[in-house]
Coordinates of C-alpha atoms in Angstrom, one line a residue:
M15 CA 0.0 0.0 0.0
E16 CA 1.4 3.4 -1.0
M17 CA 1.6 6.4 1.3
S18 CA -1.2 8.2 -0.6
E19 CA -3.5 5.3 -0.2
T20 CA -2.8 5.1 3.5
L21 CA -3.5 8.8 3.9
E22 CA -6.7 8.4 1.9
T23 CA -7.8 5.5 4.2
S24 CA -7.0 7.6 7.3
R25 CA -9.1 10.5 5.9
D26 CA -12.0 8.3 5.2
I27 CA -11.9 6.9 8.8
V28 CA -11.8 10.5 10.2
R29 CA -14.6 11.6 8.0
S30 CA -16.7 8.6 9.0
K31 CA -16.1 9.4 12.7
I32 CA -17.0 13.1 12.2
R33 CA -20.2 12.2 10.4
R34 CA -21.1 9.7 13.2
A35 CA -20.5 12.3 15.9
A36 CA -22.5 14.9 13.9
R37 CA -25.5 12.5 13.6
W38 CA -25.3 11.8 17.3
G39 CA -25.1 15.5 18.1
L40 CA -28.2 16.2 15.9
R41 CA -30.1 13.4 17.6
L42 CA -29.2 14.9 21.0
L43 CA -30.3 18.4 20.0
A44 CA -33.6 17.0 18.6
A45 CA -34.3 15.2 21.9
I46 CA -33.5 18.3 23.9
E47 CA -35.7 20.5 21.6
H48 CA -38.5 17.9 22.0
R49 CA -38.4 18.1 25.8
L50 CA -38.2 21.9 25.7
E51 CA -41.3 22.0 23.5
K52 CA -43.1 19.8 26.0
R53 CA -42.1 22.2 28.7
R54 CA -43.4 25.2 26.7
S55 CA -46.7 23.4 26.0
R56 CA -47.1 22.6 29.7
R57 CA -46.5 26.3 30.6
T58 CA -49.1 27.3 28.1
L59 CA -51.5 24.8 29.5
C60 CA -51.0 26.3 32.9
E61 CA -52.2 29.7 31.6
L62 CA -55.5 28.4 30.1
T63 CA -58.8 29.3 31.7
D64 CA -61.3 26.6 32.7
D65 CA -63.3 27.3 29.6
E66 CA -60.3 27.0 27.3
L67 CA -59.3 23.7 29.1
C68 CA -62.9 22.5 28.5
D69 CA -62.5 23.3 24.8
V70 CA -59.5 21.0 24.5
G71 CA -61.1 18.3 26.6
L72 CA -59.3 18.7 29.9
T73 CA -60.3 19.4 33.4
R74 CA -58.3 21.6 35.7
A75 CA -57.2 18.5 37.7
E76 CA -55.9 16.8 34.5
A77 CA -54.1 20.0 33.5
K78 CA -52.4 20.3 36.9
A79 CA -51.4 16.6 36.7
E80 CA -49.8 17.3 33.3
I81 CA -48.1 20.5 34.5
S82 CA -46.6 18.8 37.5
K83 CA -44.7 16.3 35.3
S84 CA -41.0 16.7 34.9
W85 CA -40.1 18.8 31.8
F86 CA -37.2 16.5 31.0
W87 CA -38.1 12.9 31.9
S88 CA -41.8 12.7 30.9

């Protein structure tokens, strides 16, 4: 194997590892964004009136139960 072929193979390995890390990072960011969106939704739910909750089919007790959930784990 020539030196240029060895360098080419090394570059391919590095590129593969960078792409894998980038995909992992994007999945992590997507998961965090999903959890933050749930948090925003729960905060909005907290601000609804009883009539607005009724419109979406929830009672105040159900809304409180949802709001009390962890923003990250559930």
